[in-house]
């Protein structure tokens, strides 16, 4: 899933010298945890961890509500004011560089396949489909890769590429300028992509502009409700692929019908930037915001009208919510935060908090779920691979190798290497170090992981027998790690 908003993570600002020191790589590999020192999750964990310099979020909307409380909330603040992205030393691009992509041949049991490195721009968005990978950066370029080689590319006229989503023959890109651009592949020459439109369409803008009822107040000025007034942070599709959802720093998410590019609804969802939106089964939609909340919405069809109604607020915390992911079955919802935690909720008859996964030192910037695995990318430059078994999660790998924050993730089935008893995934990670890394990850648990899970099961049973009230709803451990040299 692509997530490109901002996040508030503390009350103080780190200067560039401090940030530069924090991101000096002291080694490619994290120490392996011992089973006797497994970390566990507290379902009642307060999200008031020690403050992290908010520059380290690198592009996530800082929550005014998370600084000093509601009294500091500024409804008129624009996204460019005090943006961590503009102040970050990682955002200083090197002009005029045209280095070719490099490929590293390295395929361990569970690790790095190759690195794509080009001095072009920081990678903010990824989308994978079959054998193609789309990458978006602050160079405004969208590049297409096939078999780890450049296959095609196209360029937007304006706007950093913050989100990419593929819907059949159409490719949607969300940009810093608040626009969603639509592209299509030329059938006779699949290497050529042409822009087929922009959301909202010019026709819809002209049609709406003559109706006074089509205008809403946004930061003390009038604007058409069908247009985003700030950066697009995230794009996602409904489960049937007929609707496109766009989240924005303007604190709304909008619903678009793909067949005719029409905006069906705009929802004022949060009190601060909406950093992530994901759609699940049965018409449920989840939004996460810099105001520290995760909200649930229910889609209902009322005649010809599509309407989303609020159902539940899953989380209220001081730390900004930076990313969301839902597993394939829709049974688990994951939420990454700027405090480095991953909360999750299980959906049986209703959504209930399952626990907190603690594996990162800095903000979680992106999440992706596949099979029984969930991947979390962080400002600490690592990717944690978590495996879920029943009520328990364990960190089975820590993928290292990036020299900058991991900003986006995409996961595809590895059809070539998957076997009946060993499902494998190809994981793509984009970073502010201007590289994309490609990993091979096995879903089948290694022996070390199995030992950890057995120990956790025993502890789980002991806790049930001794004191059910004090039982944490999840146990998370670092049961192994993988190298990404």
Coordinates of C-alpha atoms in Angstrom, one line a residue:
X1 CA 0.0 0.0 0.0
X2 CA 1.3 3.6 -0.8
X3 CA 1.1 6.2 2.0
X4 CA 2.4 9.7 1.5
X5 CA 1.0 12.1 4.1
X6 CA 2.6 13.7 7.0
X7 CA 2.8 12.7 10.6
X8 CA 3.3 14.4 13.9
X9 CA 5.6 12.6 16.2
X10 CA 6.7 14.9 18.9
X11 CA 6.8 18.4 20.3
X12 CA 10.3 19.3 19.3
X13 CA 12.1 19.9 16.0
X14 CA 15.4 18.1 15.2
X15 CA 17.9 20.3 13.3
X16 CA 19.7 19.1 10.2
X17 CA 22.8 18.2 12.1
X18 CA 20.8 16.0 14.5
X19 CA 19.0 14.3 11.6
X20 CA 22.2 13.7 9.8
X21 CA 23.7 12.0 12.8
X22 CA 20.7 9.8 13.4
X23 CA 20.7 8.4 9.9
X24 CA 24.4 7.5 9.7
X25 CA 24.4 3.8 9.1
X26 CA 26.4 2.0 11.7
X27 CA 26.0 -1.4 10.1
X28 CA 23.8 -3.3 7.8
X29 CA 22.4 -5.7 10.2
X30 CA 20.4 -5.6 13.4
X31 CA 21.4 -7.8 16.3
X32 CA 19.5 -11.1 16.6
X33 CA 17.1 -11.2 19.5
X34 CA 17.3 -14.0 22.0
X35 CA 14.2 -16.1 22.7
X36 CA 14.5 -15.3 26.4
X37 CA 14.2 -11.7 25.7
X38 CA 11.1 -11.6 23.5
X39 CA 9.2 -8.3 23.4
X40 CA 5.5 -8.5 24.1
X41 CA 2.6 -6.3 23.2
X42 CA 0.4 -4.5 25.5
X43 CA -3.2 -3.9 24.2
X44 CA -3.5 -0.9 26.5
X45 CA -0.2 0.6 25.5
X46 CA -0.4 4.4 25.7
X47 CA 0.8 6.0 22.4
X48 CA 2.9 8.6 24.3
X49 CA 6.3 7.3 23.5
X50 CA 9.4 9.5 23.8
X51 CA 9.4 12.3 21.3
X52 CA 11.1 11.7 18.0
X53 CA 12.3 14.6 15.8
X54 CA 9.5 15.0 13.4
X55 CA 11.8 15.6 10.4
X56 CA 12.5 11.8 10.5
X57 CA 9.0 11.2 9.2
X58 CA 10.1 12.7 6.0
X59 CA 7.0 13.9 4.3
X60 CA 4.2 12.9 6.7
X61 CA 1.8 15.6 7.8
X62 CA 2.6 16.9 11.3
X63 CA -0.4 16.8 13.5
X64 CA -1.1 20.0 15.3
X65 CA -3.3 18.1 17.7
X66 CA -0.3 16.0 18.8
X67 CA 1.9 18.9 19.9
X68 CA 0.2 20.6 22.8
X69 CA -3.4 19.4 22.6
X70 CA -6.5 20.8 21.0
X71 CA -5.6 24.4 21.9
X72 CA -2.8 24.4 19.3
X73 CA -4.9 23.1 16.4
X74 CA -4.7 25.5 13.5
X75 CA -7.5 25.0 10.9
X76 CA -5.9 27.5 8.5
X77 CA -2.5 25.9 8.3
X78 CA -1.4 24.8 4.8
X79 CA 0.6 21.7 4.0
X80 CA 3.7 23.7 2.9
X81 CA 4.0 25.5 6.3
X82 CA 6.6 23.8 8.4
X83 CA 6.5 20.7 6.2
X84 CA 9.1 18.1 7.4
X85 CA 9.6 17.1 3.8
X86 CA 10.8 20.6 2.8
X87 CA 13.2 20.8 5.8
X88 CA 14.6 17.3 5.5
X89 CA 18.2 16.9 4.4
X90 CA 16.9 13.8 2.5
X91 CA 14.9 16.1 0.3
X92 CA 17.9 17.9 -1.1
X93 CA 18.2 16.4 -4.6
X94 CA 21.4 16.3 -6.6
X95 CA 20.9 18.2 -9.8
X96 CA 21.8 16.9 -13.2
X97 CA 22.5 13.3 -12.2
X98 CA 21.7 10.5 -14.7
X99 CA 23.3 7.4 -13.3
X100 CA 22.1 4.2 -14.7
X101 CA 20.3 1.6 -12.6
X102 CA 22.4 -1.1 -11.1
X103 CA 21.5 -4.7 -10.4
X104 CA 23.0 -6.8 -7.7
X105 CA 22.8 -10.6 -8.1
X106 CA 22.2 -12.0 -4.6
X107 CA 19.5 -14.5 -3.7
X108 CA 19.8 -15.9 -0.2
X109 CA 17.0 -18.1 1.3
X110 CA 15.1 -15.1 2.5
X111 CA 16.6 -11.8 1.5
X112 CA 17.7 -9.3 -1.2
X113 CA 17.3 -10.1 -4.9
X114 CA 18.5 -6.8 -6.3
X115 CA 18.8 -3.0 -5.9
X116 CA 17.6 -0.4 -8.3
X117 CA 19.6 2.8 -7.7
X118 CA 19.3 6.0 -9.6
X119 CA 20.2 9.5 -8.6
X120 CA 16.9 10.9 -9.8
X121 CA 14.7 11.5 -6.8
X122 CA 13.4 10.0 -3.5
X123 CA 11.0 7.1 -4.0
X124 CA 7.6 8.0 -2.6
X125 CA 5.3 5.4 -4.3
X126 CA 5.2 1.9 -5.7
X127 CA 2.7 -0.3 -7.5
X128 CA 3.2 -3.8 -8.7
X129 CA 1.1 -5.9 -11.1
X130 CA 2.2 -9.2 -12.6
X131 CA 5.7 -8.7 -14.0
X132 CA 5.6 -4.8 -13.9
X133 CA 6.7 -2.4 -11.2
X134 CA 5.7 1.3 -11.3
X135 CA 7.7 3.7 -9.2
X136 CA 7.0 7.4 -8.4
X137 CA 9.4 10.0 -7.1
X138 CA 9.8 13.7 -6.4
X139 CA 11.4 14.0 -9.9
X140 CA 7.8 13.8 -11.2
X141 CA 8.7 10.7 -13.2
X142 CA 6.7 7.5 -13.2
X143 CA 9.0 4.7 -14.3
X144 CA 8.0 1.1 -15.3
X145 CA 10.2 -1.8 -14.7
X146 CA 10.1 -5.4 -16.0
X147 CA 12.4 -8.1 -14.8
X148 CA 14.4 -5.5 -12.9
X149 CA 15.1 -3.6 -16.0
X150 CA 13.7 -0.3 -17.2
X151 CA 10.7 -1.1 -19.5
X152 CA 9.0 2.3 -19.9
X153 CA 8.4 5.6 -18.3
X154 CA 6.2 8.7 -18.4
X155 CA 6.3 12.1 -16.8
X156 CA 3.7 14.3 -15.1
X157 CA 3.6 18.0 -15.9
X158 CA 3.6 18.9 -12.2
X159 CA 3.3 17.4 -8.8
X160 CA 5.5 15.0 -6.8
X161 CA 4.1 11.4 -7.3
X162 CA 2.9 10.4 -3.8
X163 CA 0.6 7.5 -4.7
X164 CA 0.1 5.0 -7.6
X165 CA -2.7 2.5 -8.0
X166 CA -3.5 0.2 -11.0
X167 CA -7.1 -0.6 -12.0
X168 CA -7.2 -2.9 -15.0
X169 CA -6.0 -0.9 -18.0
X170 CA -5.8 2.4 -16.1
X171 CA -3.1 3.7 -13.9
X172 CA -4.0 6.4 -11.3
X173 CA -1.3 8.6 -9.8
X174 CA -1.8 11.0 -6.9
X175 CA 0.3 14.1 -6.6
X176 CA 1.6 16.8 -4.3
X177 CA -0.5 19.4 -6.2
X178 CA -3.7 17.7 -5.2
X179 CA -4.5 16.2 -8.6
X180 CA -5.2 12.6 -9.6
X181 CA -3.9 11.9 -13.1
X182 CA -5.1 9.0 -15.2
X183 CA -2.9 7.1 -17.6
X184 CA -3.5 4.3 -20.1
X185 CA -1.2 1.9 -22.0
X186 CA -1.2 2.0 -25.8
X187 CA -2.2 -1.6 -26.8
X188 CA -0.1 -1.6 -29.9
X189 CA 3.0 -0.5 -28.0
X190 CA 2.8 -1.4 -24.2
X191 CA 5.9 0.7 -23.6
X192 CA 4.0 3.9 -24.3
X193 CA 1.8 5.4 -21.6
X194 CA -0.4 8.4 -22.3
X195 CA -2.4 10.6 -20.0
X196 CA -6.1 10.0 -20.5
X197 CA -7.4 12.5 -18.0
X198 CA -7.3 14.2 -14.6
X199 CA -9.7 13.8 -11.6
X200 CA -11.9 15.7 -11.4
X201 CA -12.4 16.0 -15.1
X202 CA -12.6 19.4 -16.8
X203 CA -16.2 18.7 -17.8
X204 CA -17.2 18.0 -14.2
X205 CA -15.3 21.1 -12.9
X206 CA -17.1 23.3 -15.4
X207 CA -20.5 21.7 -14.7
X208 CA -20.0 22.2 -10.9
X209 CA -18.6 25.7 -11.0
X210 CA -21.9 27.2 -12.1
X211 CA -23.7 25.8 -9.1
X212 CA -23.3 27.7 -5.8
X213 CA -24.1 24.5 -3.8
X214 CA -21.0 22.9 -5.2
X215 CA -18.7 25.1 -3.2
X216 CA -17.5 24.5 0.3
X217 CA -15.4 26.4 2.8
X218 CA -11.8 25.2 3.0
X219 CA -9.4 27.3 5.2
X220 CA -11.5 30.4 4.9
X221 CA -11.9 30.2 1.2
X222 CA -14.4 28.7 -1.2
X223 CA -13.5 25.6 -3.2
X224 CA -15.4 23.0 -5.3
X225 CA -16.1 20.0 -3.2
X226 CA -15.0 17.6 -6.0
X227 CA -11.4 19.0 -5.9
X228 CA -8.7 18.2 -3.3
X229 CA -7.2 21.4 -1.9
X230 CA -4.0 19.9 -0.7
X231 CA -1.6 17.0 -1.4
X232 CA -2.9 13.5 -2.3
X233 CA -1.5 11.2 0.4
X234 CA -3.0 7.8 -0.6
X235 CA -5.0 6.0 -3.3
X236 CA -6.9 2.7 -2.9
X237 CA -9.5 0.6 -4.7
X238 CA -12.8 -0.9 -3.4
X239 CA -12.9 -4.7 -3.2
X240 CA -14.7 -4.9 -6.5
X241 CA -12.3 -2.5 -8.2
X242 CA -15.2 -0.2 -9.3
X243 CA -14.4 2.7 -6.9
X244 CA -11.3 4.7 -6.3
X245 CA -10.7 6.3 -2.9
X246 CA -8.3 9.3 -2.5
X247 CA -7.0 10.6 0.8
X248 CA -5.6 14.1 1.2
X249 CA -3.9 16.5 3.5
X250 CA -7.0 18.6 3.1
X251 CA -8.6 16.3 5.8
X252 CA -11.0 14.6 3.4
X253 CA -11.3 11.5 1.4
X254 CA -13.1 11.3 -1.8
X255 CA -14.9 8.5 -3.7
X256 CA -14.6 8.2 -7.5
X257 CA -16.4 5.9 -9.9
X258 CA -13.8 4.5 -12.2
X259 CA -16.2 3.8 -15.1
X260 CA -17.0 7.5 -15.8
X261 CA -14.4 9.3 -13.6
X262 CA -17.1 11.0 -11.6
X263 CA -16.6 12.1 -8.0
X264 CA -19.5 10.5 -6.0
X265 CA -18.8 11.8 -2.5
X266 CA -16.4 13.9 -0.4
X267 CA -16.2 13.1 3.3
X268 CA -14.7 15.5 5.9
X269 CA -13.1 12.7 7.7
X270 CA -10.6 14.1 10.3
X271 CA -9.4 17.1 12.1
X272 CA -6.0 17.0 10.4
X273 CA -4.4 15.5 7.3
X274 CA -5.7 12.1 6.2
X275 CA -2.5 10.0 5.7
X276 CA -4.0 6.7 4.6
X277 CA -7.2 5.1 3.4
X278 CA -7.8 1.3 2.7
X279 CA -11.0 -0.4 1.6
X280 CA -12.0 -3.8 2.9
X281 CA -14.8 -6.4 2.5
X282 CA -18.5 -5.7 3.1
X283 CA -18.1 -2.0 2.2
X284 CA -15.9 -1.1 5.1
X285 CA -13.4 1.7 4.6
X286 CA -10.6 2.7 7.1
X287 CA -8.9 6.1 7.3
X288 CA -5.9 7.1 9.4
X289 CA -4.9 10.7 10.2
X290 CA -2.3 13.0 11.6
X291 CA -4.9 13.8 14.3
X292 CA -4.0 10.3 15.8
X293 CA -7.3 8.6 15.0
X294 CA -8.3 5.6 12.9
X295 CA -11.9 5.7 11.7
X296 CA -14.2 3.1 10.2
X297 CA -16.7 4.0 7.5
X298 CA -19.5 1.9 5.9
X299 CA -20.4 2.2 2.3
X300 CA -24.1 1.9 1.4
X301 CA -26.0 2.2 -1.8
X302 CA -29.0 4.4 -1.5
X303 CA -30.7 4.2 -4.9
X304 CA -28.3 5.6 -7.4
X305 CA -26.3 7.4 -4.6
X306 CA -23.3 6.0 -2.8
X307 CA -22.9 7.2 0.8
X308 CA -20.3 6.5 3.4
X309 CA -21.3 6.7 7.1
X310 CA -19.1 6.7 10.2
X311 CA -19.2 3.5 12.1
X312 CA -16.5 3.5 14.7
X313 CA -13.3 5.2 15.9
X314 CA -10.7 2.5 16.5
X315 CA -7.9 4.6 17.8
X316 CA -7.3 7.9 19.5
X317 CA -3.7 8.8 20.4
X318 CA -1.2 11.6 20.3
X319 CA 1.0 10.1 17.7
X320 CA 0.1 10.5 14.1
X321 CA -1.3 7.6 12.1
X322 CA 0.9 7.2 9.1
X323 CA -0.2 4.0 7.3
X324 CA -2.9 1.4 7.2
X325 CA -3.2 -2.1 5.7
X326 CA -5.9 -4.8 5.7
X327 CA -5.1 -8.5 5.1
X328 CA -6.6 -10.3 2.1
X329 CA -9.5 -11.9 4.1
X330 CA -10.4 -8.6 5.7
X331 CA -10.0 -10.2 9.2
X332 CA -7.2 -8.0 10.4
X333 CA -6.6 -4.2 10.2
X334 CA -3.1 -2.9 10.8
X335 CA -2.1 0.7 11.7
X336 CA 1.4 2.2 11.6
X337 CA 2.2 5.2 13.7
X338 CA 4.8 7.8 14.1
X339 CA 5.8 6.4 17.5
X340 CA 7.1 3.3 15.8
X341 CA 4.2 1.0 16.8
X342 CA 1.9 -1.1 14.7
X343 CA -1.6 -1.5 16.3
X344 CA -3.9 -4.1 14.9
X345 CA -7.6 -5.1 15.2
X346 CA -9.3 -8.4 14.5
X347 CA -12.6 -8.6 12.9
X348 CA -14.8 -11.5 14.0
X349 CA -18.3 -10.3 14.8
X350 CA -16.9 -6.9 15.5
X351 CA -13.6 -5.1 15.4
X352 CA -11.6 -5.6 18.6
X353 CA -8.1 -4.5 19.4
X354 CA -5.7 -7.4 19.1
X355 CA -2.4 -5.8 20.3
X356 CA 0.6 -3.8 19.4
X357 CA 3.7 -4.9 17.4
X358 CA 6.9 -3.3 18.6
X359 CA 9.8 -3.7 16.3
X360 CA 11.0 -0.3 15.1
X361 CA 13.0 2.4 16.7
X362 CA 11.5 5.2 14.6
X363 CA 8.3 6.0 12.9
X364 CA 6.5 3.4 10.8
X365 CA 6.0 5.0 7.4
X366 CA 4.3 2.2 5.3
X367 CA 2.6 -1.2 5.7
X368 CA 1.7 -4.0 3.3
X369 CA -0.1 -7.3 4.0
X370 CA 0.1 -10.5 2.1
X371 CA -1.0 -14.0 3.1
X372 CA -0.2 -14.5 6.8
X373 CA 2.5 -11.9 6.6
X374 CA 2.5 -8.1 7.2
X375 CA 5.5 -5.9 6.3
X376 CA 6.3 -2.6 8.1
X377 CA 8.7 -0.1 6.7
X378 CA 10.2 2.6 8.9
X379 CA 12.2 5.7 9.2
X380 CA 14.8 3.5 11.0
X381 CA 15.7 2.2 7.4
X382 CA 14.5 -1.4 8.1
X383 CA 11.5 -3.6 7.1
X384 CA 10.1 -5.9 9.7
X385 CA 8.4 -9.0 8.4
X386 CA 5.7 -10.2 10.8
X387 CA 3.9 -13.5 10.6
X388 CA 0.5 -14.1 12.1
X389 CA -0.6 -17.4 13.6
X390 CA -3.9 -17.3 15.3
X391 CA -3.8 -14.6 17.9
X392 CA -0.1 -14.3 17.9
X393 CA 2.4 -12.3 15.7
X394 CA 6.2 -12.8 15.5
X395 CA 8.8 -10.8 13.7
X396 CA 10.4 -13.5 11.5
X397 CA 12.8 -11.3 9.6
X398 CA 14.3 -7.8 9.6
X399 CA 15.2 -6.7 6.1
X400 CA 18.1 -4.3 6.1
X401 CA 20.1 -2.5 3.4
X402 CA 18.4 0.8 2.8
X403 CA 20.4 3.9 3.9
X404 CA 17.4 6.1 4.2
X405 CA 13.8 5.9 5.5
X406 CA 11.6 3.2 3.9
X407 CA 8.7 5.2 2.4
X408 CA 6.6 2.7 0.5
X409 CA 6.1 -1.1 0.0
X410 CA 4.5 -3.4 -2.6
X411 CA 4.1 -7.1 -2.5
X412 CA 3.4 -9.7 -5.2
X413 CA 3.3 -13.5 -5.3
X414 CA 6.5 -15.1 -6.5
X415 CA 5.0 -17.6 -8.9
X416 CA 8.4 -19.0 -10.0
X417 CA 9.6 -19.9 -6.6
X418 CA 6.4 -20.7 -4.7
X419 CA 5.6 -24.3 -3.9
X420 CA 2.6 -26.0 -2.4
X421 CA 4.3 -26.1 1.0
X422 CA 6.3 -22.8 0.7
X423 CA 4.5 -19.7 -0.4
X424 CA 7.0 -17.0 -1.5
X425 CA 6.6 -13.3 -2.0
X426 CA 8.4 -10.6 -4.0
X427 CA 8.6 -7.5 -1.8
X428 CA 9.5 -4.1 -3.3
X429 CA 10.6 -1.3 -1.0
X430 CA 11.1 2.3 -2.0
X431 CA 13.2 4.6 0.1
X432 CA 14.3 8.2 0.5
X433 CA 17.8 7.0 -0.3
X434 CA 16.6 7.1 -3.9
X435 CA 16.6 3.3 -4.3
X436 CA 14.1 0.5 -4.8
X437 CA 15.1 -2.9 -3.3
X438 CA 13.6 -6.2 -4.3
X439 CA 13.4 -9.0 -1.7
X440 CA 12.4 -12.6 -1.7
X441 CA 10.5 -13.6 1.4
X442 CA 9.1 -17.1 2.3
X443 CA 5.9 -17.4 4.2
X444 CA 6.8 -20.8 5.6
X445 CA 8.2 -20.3 9.1
X446 CA 11.9 -21.1 9.6
X447 CA 12.8 -23.4 12.5
X448 CA 13.8 -20.4 14.7
X449 CA 10.4 -18.8 14.2
X450 CA 8.6 -22.1 15.0
X451 CA 10.6 -22.4 18.3
X452 CA 9.6 -18.8 19.2
X453 CA 6.0 -19.4 18.5
X454 CA 6.0 -22.6 20.6
X455 CA 7.5 -20.6 23.5
X456 CA 4.9 -17.9 23.0
X457 CA 2.1 -20.4 23.0
X458 CA 3.4 -21.8 26.3
X459 CA 3.6 -18.3 27.8
X460 CA 0.1 -17.6 26.4
X461 CA -1.4 -20.7 28.1
X462 CA 0.4 -19.9 31.4
X463 CA -0.9 -16.4 31.4
X464 CA -4.5 -17.6 30.8
X465 CA -4.1 -20.0 33.7
X466 CA -2.6 -17.5 36.1
X467 CA -4.2 -14.2 35.4
X468 CA -6.5 -13.7 32.5
X469 CA -7.0 -10.0 33.2
X470 CA -3.4 -9.2 32.7
X471 CA -3.0 -11.2 29.5
X472 CA -1.6 -9.1 26.6
X473 CA -3.6 -9.7 23.4
X474 CA -0.4 -10.3 21.4
X475 CA 3.1 -11.4 21.8
X476 CA 5.7 -10.1 19.3
X477 CA 9.2 -11.3 19.0
X478 CA 12.2 -11.0 16.8
X479 CA 12.6 -14.6 15.9
X480 CA 15.1 -14.1 13.2
X481 CA 16.5 -11.7 10.7
X482 CA 17.6 -11.7 7.1
X483 CA 20.5 -9.9 5.5
X484 CA 20.1 -7.5 2.6
X485 CA 23.6 -6.8 1.6

